[in-house]
mmCIF file of C-alpha atoms in Angstrom:
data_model
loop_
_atom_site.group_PDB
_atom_site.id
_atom_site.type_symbol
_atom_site.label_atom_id
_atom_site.label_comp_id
_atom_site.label_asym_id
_atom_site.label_seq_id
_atom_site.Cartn_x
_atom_site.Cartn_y
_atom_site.Cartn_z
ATOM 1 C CA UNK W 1396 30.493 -28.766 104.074
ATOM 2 C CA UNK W 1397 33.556 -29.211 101.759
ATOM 3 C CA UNK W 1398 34.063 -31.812 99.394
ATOM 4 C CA UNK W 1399 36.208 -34.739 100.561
ATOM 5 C CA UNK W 1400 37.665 -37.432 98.664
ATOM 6 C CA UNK W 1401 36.537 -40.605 99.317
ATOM 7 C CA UNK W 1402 40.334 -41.829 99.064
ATOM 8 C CA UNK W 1403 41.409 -39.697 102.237
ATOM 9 C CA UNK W 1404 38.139 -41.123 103.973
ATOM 10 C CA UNK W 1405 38.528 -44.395 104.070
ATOM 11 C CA UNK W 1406 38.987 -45.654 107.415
ATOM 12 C CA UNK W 1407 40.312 -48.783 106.450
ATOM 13 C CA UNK W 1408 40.175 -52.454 108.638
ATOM 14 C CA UNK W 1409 43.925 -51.950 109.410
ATOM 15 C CA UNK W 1410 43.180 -48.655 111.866
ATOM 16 C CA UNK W 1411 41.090 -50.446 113.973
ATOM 17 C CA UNK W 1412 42.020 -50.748 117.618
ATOM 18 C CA UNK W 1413 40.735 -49.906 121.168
ATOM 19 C CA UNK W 1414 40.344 -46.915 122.053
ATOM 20 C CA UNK W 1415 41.546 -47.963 126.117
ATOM 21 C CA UNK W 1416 45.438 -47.516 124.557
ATOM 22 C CA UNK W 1417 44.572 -43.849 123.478
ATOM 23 C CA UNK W 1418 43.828 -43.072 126.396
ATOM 24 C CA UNK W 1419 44.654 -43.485 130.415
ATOM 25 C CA UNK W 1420 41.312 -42.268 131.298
ATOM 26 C CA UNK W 1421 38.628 -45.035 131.671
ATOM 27 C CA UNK W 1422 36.667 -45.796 128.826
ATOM 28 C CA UNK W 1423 32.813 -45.865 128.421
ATOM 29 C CA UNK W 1424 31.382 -48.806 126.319
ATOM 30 C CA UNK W 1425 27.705 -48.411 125.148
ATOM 31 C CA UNK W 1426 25.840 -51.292 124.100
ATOM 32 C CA UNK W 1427 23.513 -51.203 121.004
ATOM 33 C CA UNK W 1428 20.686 -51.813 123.403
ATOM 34 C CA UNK W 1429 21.343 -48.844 125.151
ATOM 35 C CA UNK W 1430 18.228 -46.196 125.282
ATOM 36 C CA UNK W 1431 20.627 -43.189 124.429
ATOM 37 C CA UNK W 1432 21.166 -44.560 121.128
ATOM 38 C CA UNK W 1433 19.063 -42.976 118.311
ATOM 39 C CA UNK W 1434 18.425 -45.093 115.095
ATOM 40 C CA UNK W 1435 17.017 -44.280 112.326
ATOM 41 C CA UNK W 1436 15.239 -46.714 109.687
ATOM 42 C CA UNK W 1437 14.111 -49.907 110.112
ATOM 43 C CA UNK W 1438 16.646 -51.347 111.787
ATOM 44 C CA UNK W 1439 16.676 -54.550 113.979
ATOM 45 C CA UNK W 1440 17.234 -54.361 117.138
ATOM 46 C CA UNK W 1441 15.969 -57.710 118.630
ATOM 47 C CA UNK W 1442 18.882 -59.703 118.126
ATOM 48 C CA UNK W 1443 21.119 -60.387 121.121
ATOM 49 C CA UNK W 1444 24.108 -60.074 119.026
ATOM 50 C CA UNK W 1445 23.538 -56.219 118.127
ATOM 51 C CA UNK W 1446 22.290 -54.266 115.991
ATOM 52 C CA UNK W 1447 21.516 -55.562 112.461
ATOM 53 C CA UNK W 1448 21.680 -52.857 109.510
ATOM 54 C CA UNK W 1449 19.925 -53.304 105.910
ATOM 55 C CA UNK W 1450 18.583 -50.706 104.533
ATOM 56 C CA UNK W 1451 19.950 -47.906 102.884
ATOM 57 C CA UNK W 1452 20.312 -44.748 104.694
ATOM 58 C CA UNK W 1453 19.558 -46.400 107.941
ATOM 59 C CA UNK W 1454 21.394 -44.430 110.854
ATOM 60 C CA UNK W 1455 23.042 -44.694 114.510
ATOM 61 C CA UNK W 1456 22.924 -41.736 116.727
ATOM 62 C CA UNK W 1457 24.896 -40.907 119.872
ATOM 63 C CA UNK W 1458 25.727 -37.576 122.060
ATOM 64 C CA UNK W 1459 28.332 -37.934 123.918
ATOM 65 C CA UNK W 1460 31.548 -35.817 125.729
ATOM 66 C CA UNK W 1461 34.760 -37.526 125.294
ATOM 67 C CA UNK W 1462 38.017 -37.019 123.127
ATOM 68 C CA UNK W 1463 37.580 -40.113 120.926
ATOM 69 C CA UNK W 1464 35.072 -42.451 120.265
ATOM 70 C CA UNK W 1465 35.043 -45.974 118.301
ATOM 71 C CA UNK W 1466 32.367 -48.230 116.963
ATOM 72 C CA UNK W 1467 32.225 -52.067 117.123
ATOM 73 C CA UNK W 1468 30.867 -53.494 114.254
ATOM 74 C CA UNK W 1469 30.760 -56.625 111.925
ATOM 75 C CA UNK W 1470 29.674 -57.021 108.172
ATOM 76 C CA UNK W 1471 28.079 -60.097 106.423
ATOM 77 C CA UNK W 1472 30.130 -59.658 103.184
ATOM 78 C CA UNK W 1473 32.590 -56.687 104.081
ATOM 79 C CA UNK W 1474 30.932 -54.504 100.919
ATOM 80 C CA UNK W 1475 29.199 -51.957 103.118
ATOM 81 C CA UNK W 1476 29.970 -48.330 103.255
ATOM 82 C CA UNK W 1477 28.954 -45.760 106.229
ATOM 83 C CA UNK W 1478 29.036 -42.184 106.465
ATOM 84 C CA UNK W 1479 30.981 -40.900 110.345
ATOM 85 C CA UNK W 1480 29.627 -37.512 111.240
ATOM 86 C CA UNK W 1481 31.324 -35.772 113.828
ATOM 87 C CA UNK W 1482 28.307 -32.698 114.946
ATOM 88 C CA UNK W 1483 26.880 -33.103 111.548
ATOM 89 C CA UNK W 1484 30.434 -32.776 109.670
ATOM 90 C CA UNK W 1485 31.438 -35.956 107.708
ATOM 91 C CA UNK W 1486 35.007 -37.092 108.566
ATOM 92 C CA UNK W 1487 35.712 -40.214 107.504
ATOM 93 C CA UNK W 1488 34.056 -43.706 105.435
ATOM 94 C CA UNK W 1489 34.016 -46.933 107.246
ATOM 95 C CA UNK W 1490 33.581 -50.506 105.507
ATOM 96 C CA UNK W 1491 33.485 -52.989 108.344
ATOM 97 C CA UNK W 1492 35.333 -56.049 108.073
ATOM 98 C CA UNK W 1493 33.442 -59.329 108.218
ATOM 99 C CA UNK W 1494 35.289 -60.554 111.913
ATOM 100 C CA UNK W 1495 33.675 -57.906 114.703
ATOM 101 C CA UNK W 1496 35.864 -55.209 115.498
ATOM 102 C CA UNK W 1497 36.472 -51.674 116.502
ATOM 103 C CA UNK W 1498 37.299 -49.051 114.357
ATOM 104 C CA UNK W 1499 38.279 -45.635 115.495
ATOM 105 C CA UNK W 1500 35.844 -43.092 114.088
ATOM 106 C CA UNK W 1501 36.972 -40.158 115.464
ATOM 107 C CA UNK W 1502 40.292 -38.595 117.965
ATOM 108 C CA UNK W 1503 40.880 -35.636 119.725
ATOM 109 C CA UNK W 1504 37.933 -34.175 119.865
ATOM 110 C CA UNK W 1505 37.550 -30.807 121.468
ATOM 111 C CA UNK W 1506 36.405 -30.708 124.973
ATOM 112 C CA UNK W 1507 32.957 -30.308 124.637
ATOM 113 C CA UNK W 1508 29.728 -32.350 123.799
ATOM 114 C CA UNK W 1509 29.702 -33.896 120.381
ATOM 115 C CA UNK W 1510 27.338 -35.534 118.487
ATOM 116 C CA UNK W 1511 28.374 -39.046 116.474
ATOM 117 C CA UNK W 1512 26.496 -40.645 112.921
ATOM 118 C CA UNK W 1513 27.151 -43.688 111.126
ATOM 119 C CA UNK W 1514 25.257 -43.202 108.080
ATOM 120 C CA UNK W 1515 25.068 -46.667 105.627
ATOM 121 C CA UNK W 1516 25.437 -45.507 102.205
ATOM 122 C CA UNK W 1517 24.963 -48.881 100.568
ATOM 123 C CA UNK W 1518 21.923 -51.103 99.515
ATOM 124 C CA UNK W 1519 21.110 -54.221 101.100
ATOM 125 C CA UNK W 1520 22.159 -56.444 98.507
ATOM 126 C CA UNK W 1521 25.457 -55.762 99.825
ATOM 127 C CA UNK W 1522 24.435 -57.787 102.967
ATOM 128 C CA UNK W 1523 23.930 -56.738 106.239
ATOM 129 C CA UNK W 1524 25.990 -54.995 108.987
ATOM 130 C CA UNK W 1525 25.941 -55.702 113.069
ATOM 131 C CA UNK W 1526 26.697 -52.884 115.162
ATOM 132 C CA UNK W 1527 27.706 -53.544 118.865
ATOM 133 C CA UNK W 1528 28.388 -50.397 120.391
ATOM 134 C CA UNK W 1529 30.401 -47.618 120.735
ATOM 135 C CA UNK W 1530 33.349 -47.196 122.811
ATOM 136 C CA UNK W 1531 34.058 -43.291 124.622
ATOM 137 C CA UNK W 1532 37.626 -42.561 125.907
ATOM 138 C CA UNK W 1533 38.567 -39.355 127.314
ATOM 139 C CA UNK W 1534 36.699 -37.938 130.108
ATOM 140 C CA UNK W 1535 34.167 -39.973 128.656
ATOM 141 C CA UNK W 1536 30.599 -39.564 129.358
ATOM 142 C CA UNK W 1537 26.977 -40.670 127.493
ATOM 143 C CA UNK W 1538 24.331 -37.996 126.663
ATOM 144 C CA UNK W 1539 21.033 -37.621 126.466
ATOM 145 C CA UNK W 1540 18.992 -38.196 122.792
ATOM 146 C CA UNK W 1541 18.116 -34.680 121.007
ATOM 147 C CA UNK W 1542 14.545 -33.995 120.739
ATOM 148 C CA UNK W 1543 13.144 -36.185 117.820
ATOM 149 C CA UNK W 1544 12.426 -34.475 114.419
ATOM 150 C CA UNK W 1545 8.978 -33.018 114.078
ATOM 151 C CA UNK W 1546 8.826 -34.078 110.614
ATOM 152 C CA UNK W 1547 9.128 -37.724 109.148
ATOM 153 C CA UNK W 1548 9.448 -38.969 105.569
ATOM 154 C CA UNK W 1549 9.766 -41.808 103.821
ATOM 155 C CA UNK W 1550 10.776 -42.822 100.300
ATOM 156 C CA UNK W 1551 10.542 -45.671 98.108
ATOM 157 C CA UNK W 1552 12.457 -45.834 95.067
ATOM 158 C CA UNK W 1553 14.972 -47.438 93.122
ATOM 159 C CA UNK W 1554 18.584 -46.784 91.841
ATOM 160 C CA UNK W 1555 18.346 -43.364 92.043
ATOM 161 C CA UNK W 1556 17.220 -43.064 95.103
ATOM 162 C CA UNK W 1557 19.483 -45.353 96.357
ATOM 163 C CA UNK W 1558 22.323 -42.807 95.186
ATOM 164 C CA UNK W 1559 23.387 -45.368 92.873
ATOM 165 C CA UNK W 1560 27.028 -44.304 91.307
ATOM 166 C CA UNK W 1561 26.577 -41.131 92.596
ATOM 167 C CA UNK W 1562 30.417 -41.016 93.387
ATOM 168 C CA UNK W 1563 31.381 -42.818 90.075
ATOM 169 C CA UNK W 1564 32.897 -39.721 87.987
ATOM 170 C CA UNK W 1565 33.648 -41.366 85.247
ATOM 171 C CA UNK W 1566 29.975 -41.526 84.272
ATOM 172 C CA UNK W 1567 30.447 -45.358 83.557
ATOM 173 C CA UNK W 1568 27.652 -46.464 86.254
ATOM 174 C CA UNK W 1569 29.704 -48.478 88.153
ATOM 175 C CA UNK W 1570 28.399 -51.353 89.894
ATOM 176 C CA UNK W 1571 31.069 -51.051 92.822
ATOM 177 C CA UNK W 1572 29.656 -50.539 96.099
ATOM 178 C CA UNK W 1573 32.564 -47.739 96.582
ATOM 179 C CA UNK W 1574 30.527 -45.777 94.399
ATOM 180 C CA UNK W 1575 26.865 -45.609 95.801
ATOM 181 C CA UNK W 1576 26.365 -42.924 98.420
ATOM 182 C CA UNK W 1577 22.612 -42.508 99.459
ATOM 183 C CA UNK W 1578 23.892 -39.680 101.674
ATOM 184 C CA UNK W 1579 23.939 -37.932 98.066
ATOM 185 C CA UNK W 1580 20.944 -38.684 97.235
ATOM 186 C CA UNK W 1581 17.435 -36.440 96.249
ATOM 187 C CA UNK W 1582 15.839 -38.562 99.213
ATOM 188 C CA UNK W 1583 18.531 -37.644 102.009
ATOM 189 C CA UNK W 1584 19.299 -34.040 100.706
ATOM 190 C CA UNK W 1585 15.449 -33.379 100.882
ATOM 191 C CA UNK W 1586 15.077 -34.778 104.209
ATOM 192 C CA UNK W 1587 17.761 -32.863 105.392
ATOM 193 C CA UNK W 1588 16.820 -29.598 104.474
ATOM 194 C CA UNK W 1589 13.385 -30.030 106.290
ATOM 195 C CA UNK W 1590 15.308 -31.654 109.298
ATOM 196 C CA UNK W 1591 13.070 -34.980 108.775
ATOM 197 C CA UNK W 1592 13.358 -38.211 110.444
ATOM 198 C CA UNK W 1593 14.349 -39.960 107.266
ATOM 199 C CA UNK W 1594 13.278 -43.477 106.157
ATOM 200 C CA UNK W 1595 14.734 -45.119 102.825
ATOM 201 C CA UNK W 1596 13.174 -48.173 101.183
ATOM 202 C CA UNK W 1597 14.958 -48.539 97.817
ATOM 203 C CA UNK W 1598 16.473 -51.379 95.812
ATOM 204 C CA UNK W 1599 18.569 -50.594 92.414
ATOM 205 C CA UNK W 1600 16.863 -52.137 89.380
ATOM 206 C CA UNK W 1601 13.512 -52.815 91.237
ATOM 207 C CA UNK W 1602 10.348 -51.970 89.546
ATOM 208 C CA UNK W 1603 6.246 -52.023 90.632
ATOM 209 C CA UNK W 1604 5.237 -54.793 88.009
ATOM 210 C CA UNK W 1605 8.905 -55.960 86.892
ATOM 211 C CA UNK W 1606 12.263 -55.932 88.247
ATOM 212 C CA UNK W 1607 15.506 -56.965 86.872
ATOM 213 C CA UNK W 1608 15.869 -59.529 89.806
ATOM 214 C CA UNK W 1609 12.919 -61.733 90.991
ATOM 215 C CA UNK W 1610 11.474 -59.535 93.505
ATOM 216 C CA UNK W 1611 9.227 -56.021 93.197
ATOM 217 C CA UNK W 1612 8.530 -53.258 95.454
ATOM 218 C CA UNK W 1613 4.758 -54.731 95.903
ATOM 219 C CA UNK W 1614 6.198 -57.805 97.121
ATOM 220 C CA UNK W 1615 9.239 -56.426 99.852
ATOM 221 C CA UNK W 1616 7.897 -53.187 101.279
ATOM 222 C CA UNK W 1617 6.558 -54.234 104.250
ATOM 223 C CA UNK W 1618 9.727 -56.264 105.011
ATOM 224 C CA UNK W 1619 12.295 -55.473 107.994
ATOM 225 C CA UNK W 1620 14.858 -57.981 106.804
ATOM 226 C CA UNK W 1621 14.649 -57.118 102.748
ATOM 227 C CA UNK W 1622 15.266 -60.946 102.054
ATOM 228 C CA UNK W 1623 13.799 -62.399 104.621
ATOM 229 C CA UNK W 1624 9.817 -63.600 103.134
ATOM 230 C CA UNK W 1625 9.134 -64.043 106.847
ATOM 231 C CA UNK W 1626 10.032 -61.045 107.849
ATOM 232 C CA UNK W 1627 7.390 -57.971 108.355
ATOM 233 C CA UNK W 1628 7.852 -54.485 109.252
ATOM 234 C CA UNK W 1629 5.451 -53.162 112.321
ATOM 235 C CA UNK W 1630 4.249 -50.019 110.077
ATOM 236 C CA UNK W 1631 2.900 -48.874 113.489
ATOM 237 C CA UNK W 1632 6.197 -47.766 114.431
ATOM 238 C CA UNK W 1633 6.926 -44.960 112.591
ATOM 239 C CA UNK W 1634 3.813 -42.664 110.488
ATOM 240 C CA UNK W 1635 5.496 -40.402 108.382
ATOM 241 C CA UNK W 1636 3.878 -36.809 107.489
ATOM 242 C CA UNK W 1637 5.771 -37.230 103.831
ATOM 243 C CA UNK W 1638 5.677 -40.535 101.688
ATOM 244 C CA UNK W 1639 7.627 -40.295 98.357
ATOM 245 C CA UNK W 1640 7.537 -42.790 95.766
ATOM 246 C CA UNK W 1641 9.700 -42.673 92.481
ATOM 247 C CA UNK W 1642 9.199 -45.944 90.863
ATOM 248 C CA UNK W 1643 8.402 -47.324 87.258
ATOM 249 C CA UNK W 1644 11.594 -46.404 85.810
ATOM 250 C CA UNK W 1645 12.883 -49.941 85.911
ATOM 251 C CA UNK W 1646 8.834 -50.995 84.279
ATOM 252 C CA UNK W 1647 9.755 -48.593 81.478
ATOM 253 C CA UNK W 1648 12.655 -50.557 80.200
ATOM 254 C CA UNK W 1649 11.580 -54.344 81.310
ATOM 255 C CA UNK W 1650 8.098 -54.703 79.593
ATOM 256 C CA UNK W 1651 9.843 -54.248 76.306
ATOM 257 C CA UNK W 1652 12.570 -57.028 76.391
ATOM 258 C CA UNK W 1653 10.841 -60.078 76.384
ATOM 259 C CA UNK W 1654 13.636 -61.969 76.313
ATOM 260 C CA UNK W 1655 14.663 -61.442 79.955
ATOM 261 C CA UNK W 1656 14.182 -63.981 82.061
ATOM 262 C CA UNK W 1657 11.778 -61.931 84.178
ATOM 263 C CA UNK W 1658 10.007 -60.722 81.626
ATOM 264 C CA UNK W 1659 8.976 -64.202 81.191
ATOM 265 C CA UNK W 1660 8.560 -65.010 84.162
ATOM 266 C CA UNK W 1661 6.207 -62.301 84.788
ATOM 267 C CA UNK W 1662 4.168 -62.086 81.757
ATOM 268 C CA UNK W 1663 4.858 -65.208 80.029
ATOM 269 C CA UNK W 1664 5.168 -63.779 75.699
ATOM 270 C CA UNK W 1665 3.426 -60.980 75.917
ATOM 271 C CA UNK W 1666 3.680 -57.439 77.859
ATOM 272 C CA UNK W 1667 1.181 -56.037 80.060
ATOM 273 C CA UNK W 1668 -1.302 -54.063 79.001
ATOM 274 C CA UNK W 1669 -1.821 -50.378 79.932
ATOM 275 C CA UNK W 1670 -4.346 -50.920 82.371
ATOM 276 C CA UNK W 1671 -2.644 -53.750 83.565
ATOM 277 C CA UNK W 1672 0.149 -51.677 84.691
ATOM 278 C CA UNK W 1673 -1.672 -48.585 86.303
ATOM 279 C CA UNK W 1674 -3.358 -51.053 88.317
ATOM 280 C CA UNK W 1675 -0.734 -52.089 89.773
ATOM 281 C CA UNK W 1676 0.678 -48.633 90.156
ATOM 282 C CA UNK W 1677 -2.305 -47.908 91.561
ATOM 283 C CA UNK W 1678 -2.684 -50.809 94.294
ATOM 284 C CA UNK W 1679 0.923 -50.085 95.460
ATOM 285 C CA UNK W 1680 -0.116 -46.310 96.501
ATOM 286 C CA UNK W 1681 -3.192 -48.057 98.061
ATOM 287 C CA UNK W 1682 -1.261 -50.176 100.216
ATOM 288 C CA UNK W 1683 0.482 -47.326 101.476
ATOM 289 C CA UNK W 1684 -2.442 -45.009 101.811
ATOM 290 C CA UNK W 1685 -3.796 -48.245 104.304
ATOM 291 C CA UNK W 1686 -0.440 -48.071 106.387
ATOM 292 C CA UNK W 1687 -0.685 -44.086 106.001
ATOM 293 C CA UNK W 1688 -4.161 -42.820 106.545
ATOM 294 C CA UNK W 1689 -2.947 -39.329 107.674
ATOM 295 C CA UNK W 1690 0.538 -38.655 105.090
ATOM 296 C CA UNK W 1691 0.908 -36.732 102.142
ATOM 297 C CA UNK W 1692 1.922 -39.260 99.162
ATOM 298 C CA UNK W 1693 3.579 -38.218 96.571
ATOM 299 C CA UNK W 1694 4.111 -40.301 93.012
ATOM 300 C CA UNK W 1695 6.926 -38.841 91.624
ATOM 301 C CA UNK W 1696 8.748 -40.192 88.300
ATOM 302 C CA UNK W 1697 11.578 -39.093 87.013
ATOM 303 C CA UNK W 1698 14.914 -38.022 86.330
ATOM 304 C CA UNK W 1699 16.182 -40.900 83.959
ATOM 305 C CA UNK W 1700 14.675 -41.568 80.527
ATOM 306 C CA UNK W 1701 11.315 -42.477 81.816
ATOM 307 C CA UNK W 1702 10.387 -39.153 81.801
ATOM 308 C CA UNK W 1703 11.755 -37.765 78.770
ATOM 309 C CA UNK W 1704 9.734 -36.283 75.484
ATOM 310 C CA UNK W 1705 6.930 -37.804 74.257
ATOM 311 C CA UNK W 1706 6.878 -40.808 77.544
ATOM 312 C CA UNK W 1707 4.022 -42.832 78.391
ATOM 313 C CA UNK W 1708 5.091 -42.992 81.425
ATOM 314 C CA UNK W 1709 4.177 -39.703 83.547
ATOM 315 C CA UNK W 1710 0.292 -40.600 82.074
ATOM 316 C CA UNK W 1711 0.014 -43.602 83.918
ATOM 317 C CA UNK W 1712 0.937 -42.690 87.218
ATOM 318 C CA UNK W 1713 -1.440 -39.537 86.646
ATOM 319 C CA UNK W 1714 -3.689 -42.175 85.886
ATOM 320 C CA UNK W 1715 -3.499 -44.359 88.834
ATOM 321 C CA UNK W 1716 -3.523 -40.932 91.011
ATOM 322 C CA UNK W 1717 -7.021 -39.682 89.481
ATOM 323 C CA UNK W 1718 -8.820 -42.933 89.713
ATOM 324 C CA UNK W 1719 -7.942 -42.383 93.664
ATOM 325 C CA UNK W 1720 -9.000 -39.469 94.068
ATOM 326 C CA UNK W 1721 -7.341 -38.382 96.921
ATOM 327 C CA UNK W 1722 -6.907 -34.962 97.823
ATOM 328 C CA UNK W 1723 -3.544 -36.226 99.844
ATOM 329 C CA UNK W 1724 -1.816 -37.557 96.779
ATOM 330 C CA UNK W 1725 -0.023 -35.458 94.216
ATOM 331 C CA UNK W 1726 1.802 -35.967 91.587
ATOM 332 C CA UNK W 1727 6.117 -35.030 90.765
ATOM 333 C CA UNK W 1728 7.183 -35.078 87.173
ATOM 334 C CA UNK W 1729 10.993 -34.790 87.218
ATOM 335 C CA UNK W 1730 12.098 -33.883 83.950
ATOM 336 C CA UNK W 1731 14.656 -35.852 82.330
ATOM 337 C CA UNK W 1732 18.043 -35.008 82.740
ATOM 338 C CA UNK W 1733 18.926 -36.153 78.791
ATOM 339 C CA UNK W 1734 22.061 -38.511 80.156
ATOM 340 C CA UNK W 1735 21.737 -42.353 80.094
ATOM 341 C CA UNK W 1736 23.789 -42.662 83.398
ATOM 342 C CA UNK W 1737 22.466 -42.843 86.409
ATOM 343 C CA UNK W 1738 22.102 -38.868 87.999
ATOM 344 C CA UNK W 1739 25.279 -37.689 89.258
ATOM 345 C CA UNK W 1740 25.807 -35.817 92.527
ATOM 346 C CA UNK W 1741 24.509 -32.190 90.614
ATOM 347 C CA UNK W 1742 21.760 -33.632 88.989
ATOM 348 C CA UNK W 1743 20.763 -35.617 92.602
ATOM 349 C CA UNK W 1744 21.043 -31.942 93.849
ATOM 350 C CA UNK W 1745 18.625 -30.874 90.997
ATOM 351 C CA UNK W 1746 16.081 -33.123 91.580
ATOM 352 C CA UNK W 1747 16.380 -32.268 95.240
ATOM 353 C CA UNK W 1748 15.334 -28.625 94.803
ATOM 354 C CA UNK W 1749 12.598 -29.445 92.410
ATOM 355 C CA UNK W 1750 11.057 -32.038 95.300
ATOM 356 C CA UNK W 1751 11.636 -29.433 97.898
ATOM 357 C CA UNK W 1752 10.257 -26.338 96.224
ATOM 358 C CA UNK W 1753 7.304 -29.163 95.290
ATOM 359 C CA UNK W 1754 6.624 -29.917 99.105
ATOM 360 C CA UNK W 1755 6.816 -25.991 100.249
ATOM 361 C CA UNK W 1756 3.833 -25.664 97.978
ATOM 362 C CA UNK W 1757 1.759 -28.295 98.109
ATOM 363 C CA UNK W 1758 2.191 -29.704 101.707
ATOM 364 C CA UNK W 1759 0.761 -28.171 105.008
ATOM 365 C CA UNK W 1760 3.220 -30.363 107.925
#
């Protein structure tokens, strides 16, 4: 697939419109409830109103025959990007307006079946998206679901695997929401190649014992709505044969400023102790081992400066894996990538093929 700039992508609030003026043919409106929608992630699909969209990498499916097709949507805050795929090609960004609307994702389409994505490339801090439906024009007609992936995986992470300023150039980390692309990231490319149901539960600056913002991985991982305390995720819903977790980087840098305000908050004057720490490494892959009898876990660390020269880091987690001994674990040591930015598109790509060539090795699906 060719590089396209994200300038020529944007499908902007302005091209919105209904697809019924495109077209003299009837159109085919299908409702978010509707069974030949696929979605991927934990997404919520309870509400009457549609839809509602958190997490990062979270997806909506559709095959369909037709000669356009448009998606009704709504955003809480209007700062969240999606991916459109058009038979696994992406053509276009959308960032959905906060008044619900249609926006045209894709027009004169061949005259043949065609598959549709929206892809959220964002992180939930962004807020949350409702998706309605989709509208067909054109000879219009709804398809069948493809056969669901044999494979599953899941990943927990931070910034990097959120795809944090993957798309930021510059190198200057921005914060802009423009910027982050999960799509890019290690965690999508990997589940990609092995054609992998793919399942994303990441939070920039999060951490296992600290996080720059009150809340840790520990405390939101079993959530469906990431703010919501109320709110739990039915793990019996989806077992994944792969669980990758690339945490700690965010510990690595917290536990030695104890002037931040959750530094103090967690520990009071005084950092954790070792121990202290690879305990609670260590309960974190227990609590996923409990949801996960059956998956192969991996504890991977790396590619910022958490795992460079001479780290403390890469020790604990082998640590916390040993004292388990579980022959299901394993442990991923990414080497670090000697930047201070977060990893660009390449390097994403990089640590990609080192998590890949990792699972042909070491896991049996």
């Amino acid at each position: 697939m060719g590089t396209i700039r994200f300038v020529k992508m944007l499908i902007s609030a302005n091209m919105a419109l209904s697809l019924s003026s495109c077209n003299t043919d009837k159109a085919v409106f299908v409702t978010y409830n509707d069974p030949h929608i696929v979605y991927e992630g934990r997404i919520d699909t309870t509400k009457v109103n549609g839809a509602q969209l958190y997490w990062s990498g979270t997806s909506i499916k559709l095959n369909f025959h037709g000669a356009s097709i448009a998606a009704n949507m709504k955003d809480s805050d209007g700062d969240n990007y999606y991916n459109i795929s058009i038979d696994n090609d992406i053509v276009g960004v959308i960032r959905p307006d906060t008044v619900q609307r249609e926006y045209l994702l894709a027009s004169g389409l061949s005259k043949k079946n065609h598959t549709v994505e929206i892809f959220k490339r964002t992180e939930w801090n962004r807020g949350n998206s409702t998706f309605q439906g989709f509208r067909i024009n054109g000879r219009a007609k709804v398809l069948g679901p493809s056969p669901s992936p044999k494979r599953k995986m899941e990943f927990y992470g931070n910034s990097i695997t959120a795809g944090y300023a993957v798309e930021d150039y510059s190198g200057k980390d921005s914060p802009d929401s423009t910027y982050t692309n999960n799509y890019l990231s290690y965690a999508a490319i990997t589940a990609r190649h092995f054609k992998a149901e793919y399942r994303c539960i990441c939070r920039s600056g999060i951490g296992i014992t600290i996080s720059w913002e009150p809340l840790t991985m520990p405390e939101m991982y079993d959530r469906l709505v990431p703010q919501d305390t109320t709110s739990k995720w039915d793990f019996s819903l989806y077992s994944p044969d792969v669980v990758v977790i690339n945490l700690l980087q965010n510990d690595s840098w917290l536990i030695d400023m104890p002037d931040h305000q959750e530094f103090k908050r967690r520990f009071g004057n005084k950092a954790p102790k070792e121990n202290v720490i690879i305990s609670a490494y260590q309960d974190f892959i227990v609590s996923i081992r409990e949801h996960y009898p059956r998956a192969h876990i991996i504890c991977a660390l790396g590619n910022m400066d958490a795992t460079k020269k001479d780290s403390k880091w890469p020790e604990f987690i082998y640590k916390a894996v040993n004292n388990l001994n579980d022959p299901k674990i394993d442990v991923l040591i990414i080497p670090y990538k000697n930047t201070d930015n977060h990893p660009s598109k390449q390097e994403q790509k990089v640590m990609a093929q080192k998590l890949i060539a990792f699972i042909d090795e070491n896991v049996v699906w």
